[in-house]
Amino acid sequence: MRIYRAKDYEEMSRRAAGIVSAQIIMKPDCVLGLATGSTPVGLYKQLIEWYRNGDLDFSGVRTVNLDEYKGISRENDPAGNTHLPDGMEPDSEKECRRYEELIRSMGSVDLQLLGIGHNGHIGFNEPSDVFDKQVHCVNLTQSTIEANKRFFASAEDVPKQAYTMGIQTIMRSKKILIMANGEGKADIVRDS
Ligand code: F6R
């Protein structure tokens, strides 16, 4: 494991974007595992800038998202190379099986991006002694609903369930880049 320390959010985002772009340059048809949340926003902005300047080519890249709320529909139809759990599929078992198989059919994820929750959650895998290994449907804990209500109009609007890659799905990735920033994450970074 390699630990990079950055002086602030901008530097962290630039360095992380540098690692992602190195992956794309080394393997233009790579599979990237993408995370949401606020942490990787700066990284994505930097990648967009490099793309707009013509320095980065995503045409061969395929992506799989770490997780998705159940009950949330896509705002945009993603392009053919971008994949995420179908939040509108009501049959959890069917959707988990479909998404796990899809990830497997793409071969290994070359680089998986991850954030980390204040309590240490990864994707929507809450801290535990036992983990669901594969893509599964999670009942969100009250603390996760509270933490994520900032992305919704109110806590009541936060879906109660989500689809997430399991720990084994994530650990099959060839490389993992986990990012954490801000004082609020200091304890969990120290304890991890
Ligand atoms: C991301 C995800 C979550 C976040 C975590 C941290 O797809 O599923 O695990 O990485 O909640 O969120 P932020 O980055 O908003 O602090």
Coordinates of N, CA, C and O and ligand atoms in Angstrom, one line a residue:
M1 N 0.9 -1.2 0.0 CA 0.0 0.0 0.0 C 0.9 1.2 0.0 O 1.9 1.3 0.7
R2 N 0.5 2.2 -0.8 CA 1.2 3.5 -0.9 C 0.3 4.6 -0.3 O -0.8 4.6 -0.7
I3 N 0.9 5.4 0.5 CA 0.0 6.5 1.0 C 0.6 7.8 0.5 O 1.8 8.1 0.6
Y4 N -0.3 8.6 -0.1 CA 0.1 9.9 -0.6 C -0.5 11.0 0.3 O -1.7 10.9 0.5
R5 N 0.3 11.9 0.7 CA -0.3 13.0 1.5 C -0.3 14.3 0.7 O 0.6 14.6 0.0
A6 N -1.4 15.0 0.7 CA -1.5 16.2 -0.1 C -1.9 17.4 0.9 O -2.5 17.1 1.9
K7 N -1.4 18.6 0.5 CA -1.6 19.7 1.4 C -3.0 20.2 1.5 O -3.5 20.7 2.5
D8 N -3.8 20.0 0.5 CA -5.2 20.4 0.5 C -6.0 19.6 -0.5 O -5.5 18.7 -1.2
Y9 N -7.3 19.9 -0.6 CA -8.2 19.2 -1.4 C -7.8 19.2 -2.9 O -7.8 18.3 -3.6
E10 N -7.4 20.5 -3.3 CA -7.0 20.6 -4.7 C -5.8 19.8 -5.1 O -5.8 19.1 -6.1
E11 N -4.8 19.8 -4.2 CA -3.6 18.9 -4.5 C -4.0 17.5 -4.5 O -3.6 16.7 -5.4
M12 N -4.8 17.0 -3.6 CA -5.3 15.6 -3.5 C -6.0 15.3 -4.9 O -5.7 14.2 -5.5
S13 N -6.9 16.2 -5.3 CA -7.6 15.9 -6.5 C -6.8 15.8 -7.7 O -6.9 14.9 -8.6
R14 N -5.8 16.7 -7.8 CA -4.9 16.7 -9.0 C -4.0 15.5 -9.0 O -3.8 14.8 -10.0
R15 N -3.5 15.1 -7.8 CA -2.7 13.9 -7.8 C -3.5 12.6 -8.1 O -3.0 11.8 -8.8
A16 N -4.7 12.6 -7.6 CA -5.5 11.4 -7.9 C -5.9 11.4 -9.4 O -5.8 10.3 -10.0
A17 N -6.2 12.5 -9.9 CA -6.5 12.6 -11.4 C -5.3 12.2 -12.2 O -5.4 11.5 -13.2
G18 N -4.1 12.5 -11.7 CA -2.9 12.1 -12.4 C -2.7 10.6 -12.4 O -2.3 10.0 -13.4
I19 N -3.1 9.9 -11.3 CA -3.0 8.5 -11.3 C -4.1 7.9 -12.2 O -3.8 6.9 -13.0
V20 N -5.3 8.4 -12.3 CA -6.3 7.9 -13.2 C -5.8 8.1 -14.6 O -6.0 7.2 -15.5
S21 N -5.3 9.3 -14.9 CA -4.9 9.6 -16.3 C -3.7 8.7 -16.7 O -3.7 8.2 -17.9
A22 N -2.8 8.4 -15.8 CA -1.7 7.5 -16.1 C -2.3 6.1 -16.5 O -1.8 5.5 -17.4
Q23 N -3.3 5.7 -15.7 CA -3.9 4.4 -16.0 C -4.5 4.4 -17.4 O -4.3 3.4 -18.2
I24 N -5.2 5.5 -17.8 CA -5.8 5.5 -19.1 C -4.7 5.6 -20.2 O -4.9 5.0 -21.3
I25 N -3.7 6.3 -20.0 CA -2.6 6.4 -21.0 C -1.9 5.1 -21.2 O -1.7 4.6 -22.3
M26 N -1.7 4.4 -20.0 CA -1.0 3.1 -20.1 C -1.9 2.0 -20.7 O -1.4 1.1 -21.4
K27 N -3.2 2.1 -20.5 CA -4.1 1.1 -21.0 C -5.4 1.8 -21.5 O -6.3 1.9 -20.7
P28 N -5.4 2.3 -22.7 CA -6.6 3.1 -23.2 C -7.9 2.4 -23.1 O -8.9 3.0 -23.1
D29 N -7.9 1.0 -23.1 CA -9.1 0.3 -23.0 C -9.3 -0.3 -21.6 O -9.9 -1.4 -21.5
C30 N -8.9 0.5 -20.6 CA -9.0 0.0 -19.2 C -10.5 0.0 -18.7 O -11.3 0.7 -19.3
V31 N -10.7 -0.7 -17.6 CA -12.0 -0.6 -16.9 C -11.7 0.2 -15.6 O -10.9 -0.1 -14.8
L32 N -12.5 1.3 -15.5 CA -12.4 2.1 -14.2 C -13.6 1.9 -13.4 O -14.7 1.8 -13.9
G33 N -13.4 1.7 -12.1 CA -14.5 1.6 -11.1 C -14.7 3.0 -10.5 O -13.7 3.6 -10.0
L34 N -15.9 3.5 -10.7 CA -16.1 4.9 -10.2 C -16.9 5.0 -8.9 O -17.8 4.2 -8.7
A35 N -16.6 6.0 -8.1 CA -17.3 6.3 -6.9 C -18.0 7.6 -7.0 O -17.6 8.5 -7.8
T36 N -19.1 7.8 -6.2 CA -19.7 9.1 -6.2 C -19.4 9.7 -4.8 O -18.4 9.4 -4.2
G37 N -20.3 10.6 -4.3 CA -20.0 11.3 -3.1 C -19.2 12.6 -3.4 O -18.9 12.8 -4.6
S38 N -18.9 13.3 -2.4 CA -18.3 14.6 -2.7 C -16.8 14.5 -2.9 O -16.2 15.3 -3.6
T39 N -16.1 13.5 -2.3 CA -14.7 13.4 -2.3 C -14.1 13.5 -3.8 O -13.2 14.2 -4.0
P40 N -14.6 12.6 -4.7 CA -13.9 12.6 -6.0 C -14.3 13.7 -7.0 O -13.9 13.7 -8.1
V41 N -15.2 14.7 -6.5 CA -15.7 15.7 -7.5 C -14.5 16.5 -8.1 O -14.4 16.7 -9.3
G42 N -13.5 16.8 -7.3 CA -12.4 17.6 -7.8 C -11.5 16.8 -8.8 O -11.1 17.3 -9.8
L43 N -11.4 15.5 -8.5 CA -10.7 14.6 -9.4 C -11.4 14.6 -10.8 O -10.8 14.7 -11.8
Y44 N -12.8 14.4 -10.7 CA -13.5 14.4 -12.0 C -13.4 15.7 -12.8 O -13.3 15.7 -14.0
K45 N -13.5 16.8 -12.0 CA -13.3 18.1 -12.7 C -12.0 18.2 -13.4 O -11.9 18.7 -14.5
Q46 N -10.9 17.7 -12.7 CA -9.6 17.8 -13.4 C -9.6 16.9 -14.6 O -9.0 17.3 -15.6
L47 N -10.2 15.7 -14.5 CA -10.2 14.8 -15.7 C -10.9 15.5 -16.9 O -10.5 15.4 -18.0
I48 N -12.0 16.2 -16.5 CA -12.8 16.8 -17.6 C -12.0 17.9 -18.3 O -12.0 18.1 -19.5
E49 N -11.2 18.7 -17.4 CA -10.4 19.7 -18.0 C -9.4 19.1 -18.9 O -9.2 19.6 -20.0
W50 N -8.7 18.1 -18.5 CA -7.7 17.5 -19.4 C -8.3 16.9 -20.7 O -7.7 17.0 -21.7
Y51 N -9.5 16.4 -20.5 CA -10.2 15.9 -21.7 C -10.5 17.0 -22.7 O -10.3 16.9 -23.9
R52 N -11.1 18.1 -22.1 CA -11.4 19.3 -23.0 C -10.2 19.9 -23.7 O -10.3 20.4 -24.8
N53 N -9.0 19.8 -23.0 CA -7.8 20.3 -23.6 C -7.2 19.4 -24.6 O -6.2 19.6 -25.2
G54 N -7.9 18.2 -24.7 CA -7.4 17.2 -25.7 C -6.2 16.3 -25.1 O -5.5 15.6 -25.9
D55 N -6.0 16.4 -23.8 CA -4.9 15.6 -23.3 C -5.3 14.2 -22.8 O -4.4 13.4 -22.4
L56 N -6.5 13.9 -22.8 CA -7.0 12.6 -22.3 C -8.1 12.1 -23.2 O -9.0 12.9 -23.6
D57 N -8.0 10.8 -23.5 CA -9.0 10.2 -24.5 C -9.7 9.1 -23.7 O -9.1 8.1 -23.3
F58 N -11.0 9.3 -23.6 CA -11.8 8.3 -22.8 C -12.5 7.3 -23.8 O -13.3 6.5 -23.3
S59 N -12.2 7.4 -25.1 CA -13.1 6.7 -26.0 C -13.0 5.1 -25.8 O -14.0 4.4 -26.1
G60 N -11.9 4.6 -25.3 CA -11.8 3.2 -25.1 C -12.1 2.7 -23.7 O -12.1 1.5 -23.4
V61 N -12.3 3.7 -22.8 CA -12.5 3.4 -21.4 C -13.9 2.9 -21.1 O -14.8 3.4 -21.6
R62 N -14.0 1.9 -20.3 CA -15.3 1.4 -19.8 C -15.3 1.7 -18.3 O -14.3 1.5 -17.6
T63 N -16.5 2.0 -17.8 CA -16.6 2.3 -16.4 C -17.7 1.5 -15.7 O -18.7 1.2 -16.3
V64 N -17.5 1.2 -14.4 CA -18.6 0.5 -13.6 C -18.7 1.3 -12.3 O -17.6 1.6 -11.7
N65 N -19.9 1.7 -12.0 CA -20.0 2.4 -10.7 C -20.1 1.5 -9.5 O -20.7 0.4 -9.6
L66 N -19.6 2.0 -8.4 CA -19.6 1.2 -7.2 C -21.0 0.9 -6.6 O -21.2 -0.1 -6.1
D67 N -21.8 1.9 -6.8 CA -23.1 1.7 -6.1 C -24.2 2.7 -6.7 O -23.9 3.6 -7.5
E68 N -25.4 2.4 -6.3 CA -26.5 3.3 -6.7 C -27.7 3.1 -5.8 O -27.9 2.0 -5.3
Y69 N -28.4 4.2 -5.5 CA -29.6 4.1 -4.6 C -30.7 3.3 -5.4 O -30.8 3.4 -6.6
K70 N -31.4 2.5 -4.6 CA -32.5 1.8 -5.2 C -33.7 2.8 -5.2 O -34.0 3.5 -4.2
G71 N -34.3 2.9 -6.4 CA -35.5 3.8 -6.5 C -35.1 5.1 -7.2 O -36.0 5.9 -7.4
I72 N -33.9 5.2 -7.6 CA -33.5 6.5 -8.2 C -33.3 6.2 -9.7 O -32.6 5.2 -10.1
S73 N -33.9 7.0 -10.6 CA -33.7 6.7 -12.0 C -32.5 7.5 -12.5 O -32.1 8.5 -11.9
R74 N -32.0 7.1 -13.7 CA -30.9 7.9 -14.3 C -31.4 9.2 -14.8 O -32.4 9.3 -15.5
E75 N -30.6 10.2 -14.5 CA -31.0 11.6 -15.1 C -30.6 11.6 -16.6 O -31.3 12.2 -17.4
N76 N -29.5 10.9 -16.9 CA -29.1 10.9 -18.3 C -28.9 9.4 -18.6 O -28.5 8.7 -17.8
D77 N -29.2 9.1 -19.9 CA -28.9 7.8 -20.3 C -27.4 7.7 -20.5 O -26.8 8.4 -21.4
P78 N -26.7 6.9 -19.7 CA -25.2 6.9 -19.9 C -24.8 6.3 -21.2 O -25.6 5.5 -21.8
A79 N -23.7 6.7 -21.7 CA -23.2 6.1 -22.9 C -22.9 4.6 -22.8 O -22.9 4.1 -21.6
G80 N -22.8 3.9 -23.9 CA -22.7 2.5 -23.8 C -21.5 1.9 -23.0 O -21.6 0.8 -22.5
N81 N -20.5 2.7 -22.8 CA -19.3 2.2 -22.0 C -19.4 2.5 -20.5 O -18.5 2.2 -19.8
T82 N -20.5 3.1 -20.1 CA -20.6 3.4 -18.6 C -21.7 2.6 -18.0 O -22.8 2.5 -18.6
H83 N -21.4 1.9 -16.9 CA -22.4 1.0 -16.3 C -22.6 1.3 -14.8 O -21.6 1.7 -14.1
L84 N -23.8 1.2 -14.4 CA -24.1 1.3 -13.0 C -25.3 0.5 -12.6 O -26.1 0.1 -13.6
P85 N -25.5 0.1 -11.4 CA -26.7 -0.6 -11.0 C -27.9 0.1 -11.4 O -28.0 1.3 -11.4
D86 N -28.9 -0.7 -11.8 CA -30.2 -0.1 -12.3 C -31.1 0.2 -11.0 O -31.7 -0.7 -10.5
G87 N -31.0 1.4 -10.5 CA -31.8 1.7 -9.3 C -33.3 1.5 -9.5 O -34.0 1.5 -8.5
M88 N -33.8 1.5 -10.7 CA -35.2 1.3 -10.9 C -35.6 -0.1 -11.0 O -36.8 -0.4 -11.2
E89 N -34.7 -1.1 -11.0 CA -35.1 -2.5 -11.0 C -35.6 -2.9 -9.6 O -34.8 -2.9 -8.6
P90 N -36.8 -3.2 -9.5 CA -37.4 -3.5 -8.1 C -36.9 -4.9 -7.6 O -36.9 -5.1 -6.4
D91 N -36.6 -5.8 -8.5 CA -36.2 -7.2 -8.1 C -34.7 -7.2 -7.7 O -33.8 -7.2 -8.5
S92 N -34.4 -7.0 -6.4 CA -33.1 -6.9 -5.9 C -32.2 -8.0 -6.3 O -31.0 -7.8 -6.8
E93 N -32.7 -9.2 -6.1 CA -31.8 -10.4 -6.4 C -31.4 -10.4 -7.9 O -30.3 -10.7 -8.3
K94 N -32.4 -10.1 -8.8 CA -32.1 -10.1 -10.2 C -31.1 -9.0 -10.6 O -30.2 -9.3 -11.3
E95 N -31.3 -7.8 -10.0 CA -30.4 -6.8 -10.3 C -28.9 -7.0 -9.8 O -28.0 -6.7 -10.5
C96 N -28.9 -7.6 -8.6 CA -27.5 -7.8 -8.0 C -26.8 -8.9 -8.9 O -25.6 -8.7 -9.1
R97 N -27.5 -9.9 -9.3 CA -26.9 -10.9 -10.1 C -26.5 -10.3 -11.5 O -25.4 -10.6 -11.9
R98 N -27.4 -9.5 -12.0 CA -27.0 -8.9 -13.3 C -25.8 -8.1 -13.3 O -24.9 -8.2 -14.1
Y99 N -25.7 -7.2 -12.2 CA -24.6 -6.3 -12.1 C -23.3 -7.0 -11.8 O -22.2 -6.7 -12.4
E100 N -23.3 -8.0 -10.9 CA -22.1 -8.8 -10.6 C -21.6 -9.5 -11.8 O -20.4 -9.5 -12.1
E101 N -22.5 -10.1 -12.6 CA -22.1 -10.8 -13.8 C -21.5 -9.8 -14.8 O -20.6 -10.1 -15.5
L102 N -22.2 -8.7 -14.9 CA -21.7 -7.6 -15.9 C -20.2 -7.3 -15.5 O -19.3 -7.2 -16.4
I103 N -19.9 -7.0 -14.3 CA -18.6 -6.6 -13.9 C -17.6 -7.7 -14.2 O -16.5 -7.5 -14.7
R104 N -18.0 -9.0 -13.9 CA -17.1 -10.1 -14.2 C -16.9 -10.2 -15.7 O -15.8 -10.5 -16.1
S105 N -17.9 -10.0 -16.5 CA -17.8 -10.2 -17.9 C -16.9 -9.1 -18.5 O -16.3 -9.3 -19.6
M106 N -16.6 -8.0 -17.8 CA -15.7 -7.0 -18.3 C -14.3 -7.3 -18.0 O -13.4 -6.5 -18.3
G107 N -14.0 -8.4 -17.3 CA -12.7 -8.7 -16.8 C -12.4 -7.9 -15.5 O -13.4 -7.3 -14.9
S108 N -11.2 -7.8 -15.1 CA -10.9 -7.1 -13.8 C -11.1 -5.6 -14.0 O -10.8 -5.1 -15.0
V109 N -11.5 -5.0 -12.9 CA -11.5 -3.5 -12.9 C -10.0 -3.2 -12.7 O -9.3 -3.7 -11.9
D110 N -9.5 -2.3 -13.6 CA -8.0 -2.0 -13.6 C -7.7 -1.0 -12.4 O -6.7 -1.2 -11.7
L111 N -8.6 -0.1 -12.2 CA -8.4 0.9 -11.2 C -9.8 1.3 -10.6 O -10.6 1.8 -11.3
Q112 N -9.9 1.0 -9.3 CA -11.2 1.3 -8.6 C -11.0 2.5 -7.7 O -10.1 2.5 -6.9
L113 N -11.8 3.5 -7.9 CA -11.8 4.7 -7.0 C -12.7 4.5 -5.9 O -13.8 4.0 -6.1
L114 N -12.3 4.9 -4.7 CA -13.2 4.8 -3.5 C -13.1 6.0 -2.6 O -12.0 6.6 -2.5
G115 N -14.2 6.4 -2.0 CA -14.2 7.3 -0.9 C -14.3 6.5 0.3 O -14.4 5.2 0.3
I116 N -14.4 7.1 1.5 CA -14.7 6.4 2.7 C -15.6 7.2 3.6 O -15.5 8.4 3.7
G117 N -16.6 6.5 4.2 CA -17.5 7.2 5.1 C -16.9 7.5 6.4 O -15.8 7.0 6.8
H118 N -17.5 8.4 7.2 CA -16.9 8.8 8.5 C -16.8 7.6 9.4 O -15.9 7.5 10.2
N119 N -17.7 6.6 9.2 CA -17.7 5.4 10.0 C -16.9 4.3 9.4 O -16.8 3.2 9.9
G120 N -16.3 4.6 8.2 CA -15.5 3.6 7.5 C -16.2 2.8 6.4 O -15.6 1.9 5.8
H121 N -17.4 3.2 6.1 CA -18.1 2.5 5.1 C -17.4 2.7 3.7 O -16.9 3.7 3.4
I122 N -17.5 1.6 2.9 CA -16.9 1.6 1.6 C -18.0 1.2 0.6 O -18.6 0.2 0.8
G123 N -18.3 2.1 -0.4 CA -19.5 1.9 -1.1 C -20.6 2.0 -0.1 O -20.6 2.9 0.8
F124 N -21.5 1.1 -0.1 CA -22.5 1.1 1.0 C -22.3 -0.1 1.9 O -23.3 -0.5 2.6
N125 N -21.1 -0.6 1.9 CA -20.8 -1.7 2.9 C -20.4 -1.1 4.2 O -19.4 -0.4 4.4
E126 N -21.3 -1.2 5.2 CA -21.1 -0.7 6.5 C -20.1 -1.5 7.3 O -20.0 -2.7 7.0
P127 N -19.4 -0.9 8.2 CA -18.4 -1.7 9.0 C -19.1 -2.9 9.7 O -20.2 -2.7 10.2
S128 N -18.4 -4.0 9.7 CA -19.0 -5.2 10.2 C -17.9 -6.3 10.3 O -16.8 -6.1 9.8
D129 N -18.2 -7.4 11.0 CA -17.3 -8.5 11.1 C -17.4 -9.4 9.9 O -16.5 -10.1 9.5
V130 N -18.6 -9.4 9.3 CA -18.9 -10.2 8.1 C -19.4 -9.3 7.0 O -20.2 -8.4 7.3
F131 N -18.9 -9.5 5.8 CA -19.3 -8.7 4.7 C -20.0 -9.5 3.6 O -19.7 -10.7 3.4
D132 N -21.0 -8.9 3.0 CA -21.5 -9.5 1.7 C -20.4 -9.4 0.7 O -19.8 -8.3 0.5
K133 N -20.2 -10.5 0.0 CA -19.0 -10.5 -0.9 C -19.3 -9.8 -2.2 O -18.5 -9.1 -2.8
Q134 N -20.5 -10.1 -2.7 CA -20.8 -9.7 -4.1 C -21.8 -8.5 -4.1 O -22.2 -8.0 -3.0
V135 N -22.2 -8.1 -5.3 CA -23.1 -7.0 -5.4 C -24.4 -7.4 -4.6 O -24.9 -8.5 -4.7
H136 N -24.8 -6.5 -3.8 CA -26.0 -6.8 -2.9 C -26.8 -5.5 -2.7 O -26.4 -4.4 -3.0
C137 N -28.0 -5.8 -2.1 CA -28.9 -4.6 -1.8 C -28.8 -4.4 -0.3 O -28.9 -5.4 0.5
V138 N -28.6 -3.2 0.1 CA -28.4 -2.8 1.5 C -29.5 -2.0 2.0 O -30.0 -1.1 1.3
N139 N -29.9 -2.3 3.2 CA -30.8 -1.3 3.9 C -30.0 -0.3 4.6 O -29.1 -0.6 5.4
L140 N -30.1 1.0 4.1 CA -29.2 2.0 4.6 C -29.4 2.3 6.1 O -30.5 2.3 6.6
T141 N -28.3 2.5 6.8 CA -28.4 2.8 8.3 C -28.8 4.2 8.4 O -28.6 5.1 7.5
Q142 N -29.4 4.6 9.6 CA -29.8 5.9 9.8 C -28.6 6.9 9.7 O -28.8 8.0 9.2
S143 N -27.4 6.5 10.1 CA -26.3 7.4 10.1 C -25.9 7.7 8.6 O -25.5 8.8 8.3
T144 N -26.0 6.7 7.7 CA -25.7 6.9 6.3 C -26.8 7.8 5.7 O -26.5 8.7 4.9
I145 N -28.1 7.6 6.1 CA -29.1 8.5 5.6 C -28.9 9.9 6.0 O -29.0 10.9 5.2
E146 N -28.5 10.1 7.3 CA -28.2 11.4 7.8 C -27.0 12.0 7.0 O -27.1 13.2 6.6
A147 N -26.0 11.2 6.9 CA -24.7 11.8 6.2 C -25.0 12.2 4.7 O -24.4 13.1 4.2
N148 N -26.0 11.5 4.1 CA -26.2 11.7 2.7 C -27.4 12.6 2.3 O -27.6 12.9 1.2
K149 N -28.0 13.1 3.4 CA -29.2 13.9 3.1 C -28.8 15.2 2.4 O -29.6 15.9 1.8
R150 N -27.5 15.6 2.6 CA -27.0 16.8 1.9 C -27.1 16.7 0.4 O -27.1 17.7 -0.3
F151 N -27.3 15.5 -0.2 CA -27.4 15.4 -1.6 C -28.9 15.4 -2.0 O -29.2 15.3 -3.2
F152 N -29.8 15.5 -1.1 CA -31.2 15.5 -1.3 C -31.9 16.7 -0.7 O -31.3 17.4 0.1
A153 N -33.2 16.9 -1.1 CA -33.9 18.0 -0.5 C -34.1 17.9 1.0 O -34.0 18.8 1.8
S154 N -34.3 16.7 1.5 CA -34.5 16.4 2.9 C -34.1 15.0 3.2 O -34.0 14.1 2.3
A155 N -34.0 14.6 4.5 CA -33.6 13.2 4.9 C -34.7 12.3 4.4 O -34.4 11.1 4.1
E156 N -36.0 12.7 4.4 CA -37.1 11.9 3.9 C -36.9 11.4 2.5 O -37.5 10.4 2.0
D157 N -36.2 12.3 1.7 CA -36.0 12.0 0.3 C -34.9 11.0 0.0 O -34.8 10.5 -1.1
V158 N -34.1 10.7 1.0 CA -33.0 9.7 0.8 C -33.6 8.3 0.7 O -34.3 7.9 1.6
P159 N -33.3 7.6 -0.4 CA -33.8 6.3 -0.5 C -33.4 5.4 0.7 O -32.3 5.7 1.3
K160 N -34.1 4.4 1.0 CA -33.8 3.6 2.2 C -33.0 2.4 1.8 O -32.5 1.7 2.7
Q161 N -32.8 2.1 0.5 CA -32.0 1.0 0.1 C -31.0 1.4 -1.0 O -31.3 2.4 -1.7
A162 N -30.0 0.6 -1.2 CA -29.0 0.9 -2.3 C -28.4 -0.4 -2.7 O -28.3 -1.4 -2.0
Y163 N -28.0 -0.4 -4.0 CA -27.2 -1.5 -4.6 C -25.8 -1.1 -4.4 O -25.4 0.0 -4.7
T164 N -24.9 -2.1 -4.0 CA -23.5 -1.8 -3.9 C -22.7 -3.0 -4.3 O -23.1 -4.1 -4.1
M165 N -21.5 -2.7 -4.8 CA -20.5 -3.8 -5.0 C -20.2 -4.3 -3.6 O -20.2 -3.6 -2.6
G166 N -19.9 -5.6 -3.5 CA -19.5 -6.2 -2.2 C -18.0 -6.1 -2.1 O -17.3 -5.6 -3.0
I167 N -17.5 -6.4 -0.9 CA -16.1 -6.2 -0.6 C -15.2 -7.1 -1.6 O -14.2 -6.7 -2.0
Q168 N -15.7 -8.3 -1.8 CA -15.0 -9.2 -2.7 C -15.0 -8.6 -4.2 O -14.0 -8.7 -4.9
T169 N -16.1 -8.1 -4.6 CA -16.2 -7.5 -5.9 C -15.1 -6.4 -6.0 O -14.4 -6.3 -7.0
I170 N -15.1 -5.6 -5.0 CA -14.1 -4.4 -5.0 C -12.7 -5.0 -4.9 O -11.8 -4.5 -5.7
M171 N -12.4 -6.0 -4.1 CA -11.1 -6.5 -3.9 C -10.5 -7.3 -5.2 O -9.4 -7.5 -5.2
R172 N -11.4 -7.6 -6.1 CA -10.9 -8.2 -7.3 C -10.2 -7.2 -8.2 O -9.6 -7.6 -9.2
S173 N -10.4 -5.9 -7.9 CA -9.8 -4.9 -8.8 C -8.3 -5.0 -8.7 O -7.7 -5.4 -7.7
K174 N -7.6 -4.7 -9.8 CA -6.2 -4.8 -9.9 C -5.5 -3.7 -9.0 O -4.5 -3.9 -8.3
K175 N -6.1 -2.5 -9.0 CA -5.6 -1.4 -8.1 C -6.8 -0.7 -7.5 O -7.8 -0.6 -8.2
I176 N -6.6 -0.2 -6.3 CA -7.6 0.6 -5.7 C -7.0 1.9 -5.3 O -5.9 2.0 -4.7
L177 N -7.7 3.0 -5.6 CA -7.3 4.3 -5.1 C -8.4 4.9 -4.2 O -9.5 5.1 -4.6
I178 N -8.0 4.9 -2.9 CA -9.0 5.4 -1.9 C -8.6 6.8 -1.5 O -7.5 7.1 -1.2
M179 N -9.6 7.7 -1.5 CA -9.3 9.1 -1.2 C -10.1 9.5 0.0 O -11.3 9.1 0.2
A180 N -9.4 10.3 0.9 CA -10.1 10.9 2.0 C -9.6 12.3 2.2 O -8.4 12.6 2.0
N181 N -10.5 13.2 2.6 CA -10.0 14.6 2.8 C -10.8 15.2 4.0 O -11.9 14.8 4.3
G182 N -10.2 16.2 4.6 CA -10.9 16.9 5.6 C -10.7 16.3 7.0 O -10.5 15.1 7.2
E183 N -10.8 17.2 8.0 CA -10.6 16.8 9.4 C -11.5 15.7 9.8 O -11.2 14.8 10.6
G184 N -12.8 15.8 9.3 CA -13.8 14.8 9.7 C -13.4 13.4 9.4 O -14.0 12.4 10.0
K185 N -12.5 13.2 8.5 CA -12.1 11.8 8.1 C -10.8 11.4 8.8 O -10.4 10.2 8.6
A186 N -10.2 12.3 9.6 CA -8.9 12.0 10.2 C -8.9 10.7 11.0 O -8.1 9.8 10.9
D187 N -10.0 10.6 11.9 CA -10.0 9.5 12.8 C -10.1 8.1 12.0 O -9.4 7.2 12.3
I188 N -11.0 8.1 11.0 CA -11.2 6.8 10.3 C -10.0 6.5 9.5 O -9.6 5.3 9.4
V189 N -9.3 7.5 9.0 CA -8.1 7.2 8.2 C -7.0 6.6 9.1 O -6.3 5.6 8.8
R190 N -6.9 7.2 10.3 CA -5.9 6.7 11.3 C -6.2 5.3 11.7 O -5.4 4.4 11.8
D191 N -7.5 5.0 11.9 CA -7.9 3.7 12.4 C -8.0 2.6 11.4 O -8.1 1.4 11.7
S192 N -8.0 3.0 10.1 CA -8.1 2.0 9.0 C -6.9 1.2 8.8 O -5.8 1.7 9.0
Ligands
F6R1 C1 -19.5 6.5 -3.1 C2 -20.0 5.9 -1.9 C3 -19.7 6.3 -0.5 C4 -18.8 7.5 -0.3 C5 -18.7 7.8 1.2 C6 -17.9 9.1 1.4 O1 -20.0 5.8 -4.3 O2 -20.6 4.9 -2.1 O3 -19.1 5.2 0.1 O4 -17.5 7.3 -0.9 O5 -19.9 8.0 1.7 O6 -18.7 10.2 0.9 P1 -18.1 11.6 0.7 O7 -17.1 11.5 -0.4 O8 -19.2 12.5 0.2 O9 -17.5 12.0 2.0

